[in-house]
């Protein structure tokens, strides 16, 4: 991978990099298309990164669909699929601790201890191996995108980070590799996550952030199949809790639907 990347870069061509954990869907295809539009060569990594899972069960259950992923990448015209082993990504069992200056202390952070440290570790390692000019990430993982932008800048990586809009099913459910694990009944209920975010966006101008958040939470806790982990209205850059005076507000949510944990977010102001 490194030799290939070096060859491409030394011939003056740009590399668009799309890091993934596989189980590719339309959302990933959108990232690849964005990379193709902007760069000469598109590299997609498929690596289920063990250091970002804080539950072994979640790591084991994570869908692995190598053949389907490979044919999809061929169909949409990616140039290279990087499918490394754990030993190749982590030749030594080194854990680096990154200081994310508080961005990891909210929402996903406290609920998934060590998660963002694992994400930053693997993304920086993948950047070293694939030598991208531009890297593409989905906005669905909003906090992850914020942290990656911040860390890339802080560590001085010469990589531009591009966020791509969340791709949704017709009923609004954000596309996710985890959706395949929903039962038919859970799948029927799951679009309520999108409806909740939309209701906040509709109400926020008149009711303000606190009241519209409270209404949304009250609606969700009445649904027995759901367990709300968090619903936060935050500043899109600092991730600090919003208030009446905030100019921009991002609503971020994590919900258990049965035993599947789903996240979503929306710019509501
Ligand atoms: O968003 C993901 O799929 C993963 O967190 C990433 C960025 C590929 C790192 O493993």
PDB file of C-alpha atoms in Angstrom, residues 186 189-190 192-193 219-221 223-228 255-258:
ATOM      1  CA  UNK A 186     -37.142  -2.495  14.870  1.00  0.00           C
ATOM      2  CA  UNK A 189     -39.598   1.923  14.320  1.00  0.00           C
ATOM      3  CA  UNK A 190     -36.061   3.230  13.645  1.00  0.00           C
ATOM      4  CA  UNK A 192     -38.397   7.889  14.525  1.00  0.00           C
ATOM      5  CA  UNK A 193     -34.776   8.945  15.133  1.00  0.00           C
ATOM      6  CA  UNK A 219     -41.722  11.609  22.684  1.00  0.00           C
ATOM      7  CA  UNK A 220     -38.907   9.045  22.528  1.00  0.00           C
ATOM      8  CA  UNK A 221     -39.186   7.696  26.059  1.00  0.00           C
ATOM      9  CA  UNK A 223     -41.553   4.051  22.770  1.00  0.00           C
ATOM     10  CA  UNK A 224     -40.799   0.753  24.573  1.00  0.00           C
ATOM     11  CA  UNK A 225     -38.488  -0.668  21.863  1.00  0.00           C
ATOM     12  CA  UNK A 226     -36.115   2.329  22.189  1.00  0.00           C
ATOM     13  CA  UNK A 227     -33.592   3.258  24.826  1.00  0.00           C
ATOM     14  CA  UNK A 228     -32.281   6.798  24.463  1.00  0.00           C
ATOM     15  CA  UNK A 255     -30.460   5.367  20.592  1.00  0.00           C
ATOM     16  CA  UNK A 256     -30.567   1.641  21.239  1.00  0.00           C
ATOM     17  CA  UNK A 257     -33.161   0.011  19.027  1.00  0.00           C
ATOM     18  CA  UNK A 258     -33.367  -3.462  20.542  1.00  0.00           C
TER      19      UNK A 258
END
